[in-house]
Each structure stands twice: as C-alpha cells, then as structure tokens.
Amino acid sequence: MQYVPLGRTGLNVSRLGFGGIPLQRIDRPAARELLKAAHEAGVNYIDTARGYTVSEEWIGRSLQELGLRDAFVLATKCRAVTADEMRAELAASLKALRTDHIELYQFHNPSLRDLEGILAPGGALEALREAQAQGVVGHIGVTAHLAAVFERALAVEAFETIMFPYNIVEQQGADLIARCAAAGKAFIDMKPLAGGAIEDGRLALRYVLANPAVTVSIPGMAAAQELAQNLEAAADPSPLSAQEQKACQAVRDALGTQFCRRCNYCAPCTVGIQIPSAFLFDGYISRYGLEKWARERYATLPVKASACIGCGACETRCPYQLPIRQMLKQVAAHFGE
Ligand code: SF4
Ligand code: SF4
C-alpha cells in the first residue's frame, strides 16, 4: 500500500480509501468485518457522510468494537450552509461516529450559491473554524460535482482538500486536479468506477491511481471481493500498459459522455420513477448484453420509465445535465414499458 501526505494537513493516508456509501446495502456485522479487513490490508482512510443513512453509525460502532478508531483518518461531510446547521450536523456526526474528533469535515456538494452562504459571516465555515479551534475537527474540505464549484473552492484557503469525480470517462476535472496539487490541497477522487458504470473495477482504479495528482481514491465497498480487487489494483504502481490503455479507450467508446453516474441527485421523481435504477438496468442490456438479468430486475421497479410525465424537475437537479426525459424514453422503448 502506498501512503501519501493528505495535502498540507500533516496526515498520511493510504492511496486506496474506503468509500462508505455502500455500507447502507449490507448489515452491520458485515460492515465491521469489511472495515477490519481493510485495516489489516493497510487502508487507513474512511469516507462517509451524514447523508449516507446508517453509514456513519455503522462505521462508528464497528471501529469502537474493533478498538480501531485511532487507526483511521475519518472523513465525513454534510450539507449545512449556516453556522447553526453545521453545529447540529457536526454534533450528529460525532455521536454517530462515536468519537470526540473528526480528522476531515467536508461541505457536501454545495452549489455555487450555497458555497457563498457557507463562506459568508454566520455561514457554516464559521462553525467548522470554531470546531477546529477546539480540536474537534482537524481539517476542512469540500466536495463538488461541478467544475465551477471546484474552481471557486481552489481559491478558498480554508479548504485543505477537494473531492471531485475523476475516472476513465470523466475528465472534466483533469486540469483542476493538477491545479489542486499545485495549490498544496489534497485531491480526493470520488467515483473511480463512474458510479458503477465502469465494469472493470481493477482497471478503473489503476487508471486513477496512475495520476500522481490524485491523493486518495475512495471506491465504495460492500463486499470482501470488492476490497480484494481494489487492493490488488492499488498494490500495482506500474504505469498503465498499452493493453490497459486500449481497454480504457474501449470503456470510453462504450460509455460516451451521456451516462448516469447513479448519484441520485435527480430524486425525487414527480411520479416515483427510480431514475438511476432504470438507467442501470438499461445499461446492462446495451453495454454488457445481460438481457435476462436486466429484464428481471427492471420488472421489480414499482414505476416504469414509461410513466414519465415529462415535467423536467429531475433534469434541473442532475449535476451532469443529462437529458433524463429523452433517456427514459429510450429505456421504456428497450423494455417495452
Ligand atoms: S421528467 Fe419524468 S422522470 Fe423527471 S421528475 Fe418528471 S416525471 Fe420524473
Ligand atoms: S440522472 Fe443525473 S442526477 Fe440522476 S442519478 Fe443519474 S447522474 Fe445522478
């Protein structure tokens, strides 16, 4: 395992971090075993969020039971904009994580407007600064999905880390990532597998970790085999081979730019369509030829793509400006409902 400085924080982190989103899909004992295995393999960075339902709670309980709290750099985040909101969210994180300090606290995907509120007098940054002075929060960072927010965050001195999507098919942050490194801020790579759209997890991780401007990548993990695959990729520091580069190009050719990253920011759909699931199942047919598997799962969706009334509410919330209505029409055509 490679360890690198987390920007100028003074912390050293494993380049493979533990993405805590999928812990929501498994039970708590399984989460504990996975965290134990990650620790034994040298992973020392955990990413979670207030918004990931049970994730903070299960990480907190697991680390307490395992006696491993101090073995990890804990990073969490919330959507607070005002100082009062942040005080409440931070208290909730500390309680759920069963700790009296959090190494990295981040603003979770603020819009440009929210970011200005966060930075204004009485904004959430003020509360994190107070917590920092009290030793409750070690360092402050921000996460973003839009390049404009990343660009703005680069100019904010208080932010020691920036998290942004970067992977084989999402290069919109490539220049900003290089500037992040030059500014001494750590770059945390989210969505190394493009939200599950890239099938070959090993190749996906090899690709992002081959970029030295990437400090740590945080693939989500919910199973021992996912951890093992990620560890194998992270253990190989060699540059991408010609064959791997060709495979990356094949992934780009297959996915293009218009694909769903399953972030679920488009929710709630006015009529209850589970938009990312509809796109996921469709992708299993169009990209991977898993027709039967995809049809069985699509059949379990309570509201089908054909129910879309075209209100457009989802499109105003998609950070990737996907033409969701048009894409759902294609899904409905493929599945016949
Ligand atoms: S446009 Fe369709 S998918 Fe989007 S919110 Fe409206 S009904 Fe739901
Ligand atoms: S449609 Fe857009 S907002 Fe919704 S899950 Fe996909 S990428 Fe995210």
Short mmCIF file of C-alpha atoms and ligand atoms in Angstrom, two decimals:
data_model
loop_
_atom_site.label_atom_id
_atom_site.label_comp_id
_atom_site.label_asym_id
_atom_site.label_seq_id
_atom_site.Cartn_x
_atom_site.Cartn_y
_atom_site.Cartn_z
CA MET A 1 0.00 0.00 0.00
CA GLN A 2 1.27 3.45 -0.89
CA TYR A 3 0.89 6.21 1.71
CA VAL A 4 1.00 9.88 0.77
CA PRO A 5 0.54 13.21 2.57
CA LEU A 6 -3.06 14.45 2.56
CA GLY A 7 -2.09 17.83 1.13
CA ARG A 8 -0.67 20.03 3.86
CA THR A 9 -2.77 18.54 6.67
CA GLY A 10 0.16 16.64 8.16
CA LEU A 11 -1.85 13.40 7.80
CA ASN A 12 -0.56 10.46 5.79
CA VAL A 13 -3.18 8.40 4.05
CA SER A 14 -3.32 5.20 2.02
CA ARG A 15 -3.98 5.97 -1.64
CA LEU A 16 -6.81 3.48 -1.50
CA GLY A 17 -9.50 4.84 0.79
CA PHE A 18 -12.66 3.12 1.98
CA GLY A 19 -15.77 4.60 0.36
CA GLY A 20 -18.53 4.21 2.94
CA ILE A 21 -21.65 4.77 0.79
CA PRO A 22 -22.43 1.09 0.07
CA LEU A 23 -22.34 0.11 3.75
CA GLN A 24 -26.02 1.06 3.56
CA ARG A 25 -26.58 -2.08 1.49
CA ILE A 26 -25.13 -4.59 3.96
CA ASP A 27 -25.73 -5.37 7.63
CA ARG A 28 -23.65 -4.05 10.50
CA PRO A 29 -21.64 -7.21 11.29
CA ALA A 30 -20.66 -7.42 7.60
CA ALA A 31 -19.64 -3.75 7.68
CA ARG A 32 -17.46 -4.40 10.73
CA GLU A 33 -15.73 -7.37 9.07
CA LEU A 34 -15.07 -5.34 5.95
CA LEU A 35 -13.56 -2.46 7.93
CA LYS A 36 -11.41 -4.92 9.88
CA ALA A 37 -10.15 -6.49 6.65
CA ALA A 38 -9.48 -3.05 5.14
CA HIS A 39 -7.43 -2.10 8.20
CA GLU A 40 -5.45 -5.33 8.08
CA ALA A 41 -4.66 -4.64 4.42
CA GLY A 42 -3.32 -1.17 5.23
CA VAL A 43 -6.28 1.07 4.32
CA ASN A 44 -6.34 3.98 6.77
CA TYR A 45 -8.81 6.45 5.23
CA ILE A 46 -12.61 6.19 5.53
CA ASP A 47 -15.07 8.39 3.69
CA THR A 48 -18.66 8.72 4.83
CA ALA A 49 -21.38 11.38 5.08
CA ARG A 50 -24.36 12.48 7.15
CA GLY A 51 -26.46 11.73 4.07
CA TYR A 52 -25.46 8.06 3.76
CA THR A 53 -28.17 6.87 6.20
CA VAL A 54 -26.56 4.25 8.51
CA SER A 55 -23.00 4.60 7.19
CA GLU A 56 -21.63 6.93 9.90
CA GLU A 57 -23.37 4.94 12.63
CA TRP A 58 -22.05 1.57 11.46
CA ILE A 59 -18.55 2.87 10.98
CA GLY A 60 -18.62 4.41 14.47
CA ARG A 61 -19.90 1.25 16.15
CA SER A 62 -17.57 -1.01 14.19
CA LEU A 63 -14.45 1.00 14.98
CA GLN A 64 -15.41 1.19 18.62
CA GLU A 65 -15.97 -2.57 18.85
CA LEU A 66 -12.75 -3.29 16.98
CA GLY A 67 -10.76 -0.74 19.01
CA LEU A 68 -9.61 0.77 15.73
CA ARG A 69 -10.81 4.38 15.93
CA ASP A 70 -7.30 5.79 16.00
CA ALA A 71 -6.13 3.56 13.16
CA PHE A 72 -8.15 5.57 10.64
CA VAL A 73 -8.40 9.07 9.26
CA LEU A 74 -12.15 9.68 9.38
CA ALA A 75 -13.64 11.95 6.75
CA THR A 76 -17.32 12.85 6.70
CA LYS A 77 -19.46 15.62 5.28
CA CYS A 78 -22.81 17.36 5.45
CA ARG A 79 -24.95 19.81 3.54
CA ALA A 80 -25.07 22.58 6.18
CA VAL A 81 -24.95 26.13 4.87
CA THR A 82 -25.41 28.19 8.05
CA ALA A 83 -23.28 28.02 11.20
CA ASP A 84 -26.23 26.76 13.27
CA GLU A 85 -26.96 23.98 10.79
CA MET A 86 -23.30 22.97 10.84
CA ARG A 87 -23.15 22.86 14.67
CA ALA A 88 -26.14 20.48 14.68
CA GLU A 89 -24.75 18.29 11.87
CA LEU A 90 -21.29 18.09 13.41
CA ALA A 91 -22.77 17.05 16.76
CA ALA A 92 -24.76 14.33 14.97
CA SER A 93 -21.63 13.09 13.13
CA LEU A 94 -19.62 12.90 16.36
CA LYS A 95 -22.39 10.95 18.05
CA ALA A 96 -22.88 8.54 15.15
CA LEU A 97 -19.16 8.01 14.66
CA ARG A 98 -18.67 7.56 18.43
CA THR A 99 -15.71 9.85 18.58
CA ASP A 100 -14.71 13.22 20.03
CA HIS A 101 -12.88 14.37 16.92
CA ILE A 102 -13.07 14.02 13.15
CA GLU A 103 -9.92 14.41 11.07
CA LEU A 104 -11.63 15.84 7.97
CA TYR A 105 -15.04 17.52 7.77
CA GLN A 106 -16.29 18.50 4.33
CA PHE A 107 -19.03 20.59 2.80
CA HIS A 108 -21.05 18.07 0.79
CA ASN A 109 -21.52 19.13 -2.82
CA PRO A 110 -22.67 22.74 -2.28
CA SER A 111 -23.99 24.73 -5.24
CA LEU A 112 -22.07 27.93 -6.04
CA ARG A 113 -24.80 29.86 -4.22
CA ASP A 114 -24.62 27.62 -1.14
CA LEU A 115 -20.86 27.93 -1.15
CA GLU A 116 -21.12 31.71 -0.88
CA GLY A 117 -23.52 31.23 2.06
CA ILE A 118 -21.08 28.84 3.70
CA LEU A 119 -18.26 31.37 3.39
CA ALA A 120 -20.33 34.42 4.46
CA PRO A 121 -20.48 35.73 8.07
CA GLY A 122 -22.74 33.36 10.02
CA GLY A 123 -22.06 30.66 7.43
CA ALA A 124 -21.17 27.03 8.10
CA LEU A 125 -17.44 27.62 7.71
CA GLU A 126 -17.57 29.75 10.85
CA ALA A 127 -18.83 26.77 12.87
CA LEU A 128 -16.17 24.45 11.46
CA ARG A 129 -13.49 27.04 12.28
CA GLU A 130 -14.73 27.09 15.89
CA ALA A 131 -14.67 23.29 16.00
CA GLN A 132 -11.17 23.34 14.55
CA ALA A 133 -10.00 25.75 17.26
CA GLN A 134 -11.42 23.35 19.87
CA GLY A 135 -9.66 20.36 18.30
CA VAL A 136 -12.95 18.70 17.38
CA VAL A 137 -12.34 18.98 13.65
CA GLY A 138 -8.85 18.55 12.27
CA HIS A 139 -9.19 19.83 8.72
CA ILE A 140 -11.82 21.27 6.40
CA GLY A 141 -12.61 20.28 2.83
CA VAL A 142 -15.28 20.43 0.18
CA THR A 143 -16.80 18.04 -2.35
CA ALA A 144 -18.18 19.06 -5.73
CA HIS A 145 -19.71 17.68 -8.92
CA LEU A 146 -19.47 20.86 -10.98
CA ALA A 147 -16.21 22.28 -12.32
CA ALA A 148 -17.34 25.83 -11.41
CA VAL A 149 -17.60 24.86 -7.74
CA PHE A 150 -14.19 23.14 -7.88
CA GLU A 151 -12.68 26.28 -9.42
CA ARG A 152 -14.19 28.50 -6.70
CA ALA A 153 -13.05 26.09 -3.97
CA LEU A 154 -9.46 26.27 -5.19
CA ALA A 155 -9.42 29.93 -4.12
CA VAL A 156 -10.67 29.24 -0.58
CA GLU A 157 -7.72 28.98 1.76
CA ALA A 158 -9.67 27.18 4.49
CA PHE A 159 -10.25 24.18 2.21
CA GLU A 160 -7.37 21.75 2.53
CA THR A 161 -8.99 19.04 0.42
CA ILE A 162 -11.25 18.97 -2.63
CA MET A 163 -13.22 15.92 -3.76
CA PHE A 164 -14.48 15.61 -7.33
CA PRO A 165 -15.37 12.81 -9.78
CA TYR A 166 -12.46 11.61 -11.89
CA ASN A 167 -12.21 8.34 -13.78
CA ILE A 168 -11.61 6.80 -17.19
CA VAL A 169 -14.65 8.52 -18.67
CA GLU A 170 -14.92 11.71 -16.57
CA GLN A 171 -12.09 14.07 -17.34
CA GLN A 172 -13.82 17.41 -16.77
CA GLY A 173 -11.73 17.96 -13.63
CA ALA A 174 -8.34 16.92 -15.03
CA ASP A 175 -6.85 20.45 -15.22
CA LEU A 176 -8.36 21.45 -11.88
CA ILE A 177 -6.90 18.34 -10.25
CA ALA A 178 -3.43 19.39 -11.38
CA ARG A 179 -4.06 22.90 -10.00
CA CYS A 180 -5.27 21.36 -6.75
CA ALA A 181 -1.95 19.57 -6.32
CA ALA A 182 -0.03 22.73 -7.24
CA ALA A 183 -2.01 24.67 -4.58
CA GLY A 184 -1.00 22.13 -1.91
CA LYS A 185 -4.56 20.90 -1.48
CA ALA A 186 -5.22 17.18 -1.40
CA PHE A 187 -7.34 15.80 -4.22
CA ILE A 188 -9.80 13.10 -3.18
CA ASP A 189 -11.11 11.13 -6.12
CA MET A 190 -14.76 10.15 -5.95
CA LYS A 191 -16.49 7.78 -8.35
CA PRO A 192 -13.41 5.98 -9.69
CA LEU A 193 -15.85 3.49 -11.27
CA ALA A 194 -18.10 6.30 -12.59
CA GLY A 195 -20.87 5.32 -10.19
CA GLY A 196 -20.69 1.67 -11.21
CA ALA A 197 -20.86 2.39 -14.94
CA ILE A 198 -17.32 1.02 -15.42
CA GLU A 199 -17.44 -2.76 -15.01
CA ASP A 200 -13.72 -3.41 -14.66
CA GLY A 201 -13.01 -2.07 -11.16
CA ARG A 202 -9.36 -3.05 -11.24
CA LEU A 203 -8.71 -1.13 -14.46
CA ALA A 204 -10.72 1.84 -13.18
CA LEU A 205 -8.64 2.13 -10.03
CA ARG A 206 -5.36 1.52 -11.81
CA TYR A 207 -6.26 4.43 -14.10
CA VAL A 208 -6.97 7.00 -11.38
CA LEU A 209 -4.06 5.99 -9.14
CA ALA A 210 -1.68 6.30 -12.09
CA ASN A 211 -2.27 10.06 -11.83
CA PRO A 212 0.12 11.39 -9.13
CA ALA A 213 -2.14 14.42 -8.60
CA VAL A 214 -4.76 12.04 -7.13
CA THR A 215 -4.06 11.85 -3.40
CA VAL A 216 -6.59 9.20 -2.44
CA SER A 217 -9.37 7.39 -4.29
CA ILE A 218 -12.44 6.17 -2.45
CA PRO A 219 -14.22 3.36 -4.29
CA GLY A 220 -17.36 2.30 -2.46
CA MET A 221 -17.07 -1.17 -0.96
CA ALA A 222 -19.67 -3.57 0.33
CA ALA A 223 -18.05 -6.99 -0.19
CA ALA A 224 -14.77 -8.73 0.55
CA GLN A 225 -14.15 -9.41 -3.14
CA GLU A 226 -14.53 -5.70 -3.97
CA LEU A 227 -11.98 -4.87 -1.29
CA ALA A 228 -9.63 -7.57 -2.62
CA GLN A 229 -9.92 -6.29 -6.18
CA ASN A 230 -9.28 -2.70 -5.08
CA LEU A 231 -6.27 -3.76 -3.01
CA GLU A 232 -4.82 -5.64 -5.95
CA ALA A 233 -5.18 -2.57 -8.18
CA ALA A 234 -3.74 -0.22 -5.56
CA ALA A 235 -0.77 -2.53 -4.94
CA ASP A 236 0.42 -2.26 -8.54
CA PRO A 237 2.26 1.06 -9.01
CA SER A 238 3.39 0.33 -12.57
CA PRO A 239 2.22 2.68 -15.36
CA LEU A 240 -0.73 1.51 -17.41
CA SER A 241 0.32 -0.99 -20.06
CA ALA A 242 -0.56 -0.46 -23.73
CA GLN A 243 -3.20 -3.14 -23.33
CA GLU A 244 -4.73 -1.35 -20.31
CA GLN A 245 -4.76 1.94 -22.20
CA LYS A 246 -6.56 0.23 -25.04
CA ALA A 247 -9.07 -1.17 -22.56
CA CYS A 248 -9.63 2.36 -21.15
CA GLN A 249 -10.38 3.61 -24.66
CA ALA A 250 -12.84 0.76 -25.17
CA VAL A 251 -14.65 1.83 -21.97
CA ARG A 252 -14.81 5.44 -23.27
CA ASP A 253 -16.14 4.27 -26.61
CA ALA A 254 -18.82 2.18 -24.91
CA LEU A 255 -20.00 4.80 -22.39
CA GLY A 256 -19.59 8.10 -24.21
CA THR A 257 -20.33 11.12 -22.01
CA GLN A 258 -24.07 10.81 -21.63
CA PHE A 259 -24.46 8.22 -18.93
CA CYS A 260 -25.92 8.16 -15.44
CA ARG A 261 -23.46 8.23 -12.52
CA ARG A 262 -26.14 6.99 -10.07
CA CYS A 263 -25.65 9.91 -7.70
CA ASN A 264 -29.44 10.16 -7.22
CA TYR A 265 -29.39 13.96 -7.04
CA CYS A 266 -32.28 13.94 -9.52
CA ALA A 267 -34.61 12.40 -6.90
CA PRO A 268 -37.43 12.59 -6.10
CA CYS A 269 -39.12 11.95 -9.40
CA THR A 270 -42.59 13.50 -9.52
CA VAL A 271 -44.20 10.14 -10.30
CA GLY A 272 -41.78 7.93 -8.33
CA ILE A 273 -39.52 6.54 -11.07
CA GLN A 274 -36.23 5.25 -9.64
CA ILE A 275 -34.26 7.03 -12.34
CA PRO A 276 -30.72 5.69 -11.70
CA SER A 277 -32.03 2.12 -11.42
CA ALA A 278 -33.86 2.44 -14.74
CA PHE A 279 -30.65 3.62 -16.41
CA LEU A 280 -28.55 0.97 -14.68
CA PHE A 281 -30.71 -1.91 -15.85
CA ASP A 282 -30.86 -0.46 -19.36
CA GLY A 283 -27.06 -0.21 -19.40
CA TYR A 284 -26.75 -3.87 -18.54
CA ILE A 285 -28.51 -4.66 -21.80
CA SER A 286 -26.98 -2.05 -24.08
CA ARG A 287 -23.41 -2.20 -22.75
CA TYR A 288 -22.97 -5.68 -21.33
CA GLY A 289 -25.61 -7.79 -23.07
CA LEU A 290 -27.08 -9.08 -19.80
CA GLU A 291 -30.59 -9.12 -21.20
CA LYS A 292 -32.30 -11.65 -18.92
CA TRP A 293 -30.71 -10.32 -15.74
CA ALA A 294 -31.64 -6.73 -16.63
CA ARG A 295 -35.23 -7.57 -17.57
CA GLU A 296 -35.80 -9.45 -14.30
CA ARG A 297 -34.61 -6.50 -12.29
CA TYR A 298 -36.41 -3.89 -14.35
CA ALA A 299 -39.62 -5.84 -13.73
CA THR A 300 -39.21 -5.23 -9.97
CA LEU A 301 -39.28 -1.43 -10.35
CA PRO A 302 -42.60 -0.18 -8.97
CA VAL A 303 -42.81 2.66 -11.51
CA LYS A 304 -41.51 2.12 -15.03
CA ALA A 305 -39.76 4.64 -17.30
CA SER A 306 -42.88 4.89 -19.47
CA ALA A 307 -44.69 6.62 -16.57
CA CYS A 308 -42.59 9.78 -17.01
CA ILE A 309 -44.88 12.78 -17.49
CA GLY A 310 -42.07 14.97 -18.82
CA CYS A 311 -42.26 17.58 -16.04
CA GLY A 312 -38.46 18.10 -16.21
CA ALA A 313 -38.00 18.52 -12.43
CA CYS A 314 -35.32 15.81 -12.36
CA GLU A 315 -33.25 17.49 -15.09
CA THR A 316 -32.93 20.70 -13.06
CA ARG A 317 -31.24 18.63 -10.32
CA CYS A 318 -28.90 16.42 -12.40
CA PRO A 319 -25.34 17.78 -11.97
CA TYR A 320 -24.39 16.21 -15.32
CA GLN A 321 -27.19 17.94 -17.24
CA LEU A 322 -28.40 14.63 -18.60
CA PRO A 323 -31.48 14.73 -20.87
CA ILE A 324 -33.26 12.39 -18.46
CA ARG A 325 -36.65 12.59 -20.17
CA GLN A 326 -35.22 11.63 -23.53
CA MET A 327 -33.07 8.89 -21.99
CA LEU A 328 -36.08 7.44 -20.14
CA LYS A 329 -37.98 7.25 -23.42
CA GLN A 330 -35.20 5.03 -24.74
CA VAL A 331 -35.33 2.88 -21.61
CA ALA A 332 -39.10 2.48 -21.99
CA ALA A 333 -38.63 1.53 -25.63
CA HIS A 334 -35.98 -1.09 -24.78
CA PHE A 335 -38.05 -2.71 -22.03
CA GLY A 336 -41.45 -2.15 -23.65
CA GLU A 337 -42.89 -0.37 -20.60
S1 SF4 B 1 -39.44 14.43 -16.04
FE1 SF4 B 1 -40.17 12.34 -15.75
S2 SF4 B 1 -38.52 11.35 -14.64
FE2 SF4 B 1 -38.19 13.54 -14.41
S3 SF4 B 1 -39.23 14.09 -12.46
FE3 SF4 B 1 -40.68 14.43 -14.13
S4 SF4 B 1 -41.83 12.52 -14.25
FE4 SF4 B 1 -39.97 12.05 -13.09
S1 SF4 B 2 -29.76 11.06 -13.80
FE1 SF4 B 2 -28.22 12.55 -13.19
S2 SF4 B 2 -28.76 13.12 -11.08
FE2 SF4 B 2 -29.90 11.26 -11.59
S3 SF4 B 2 -28.61 9.63 -10.79
FE3 SF4 B 2 -28.08 9.88 -12.94
S4 SF4 B 2 -26.36 11.30 -12.98
FE4 SF4 B 2 -27.28 11.44 -10.95
#
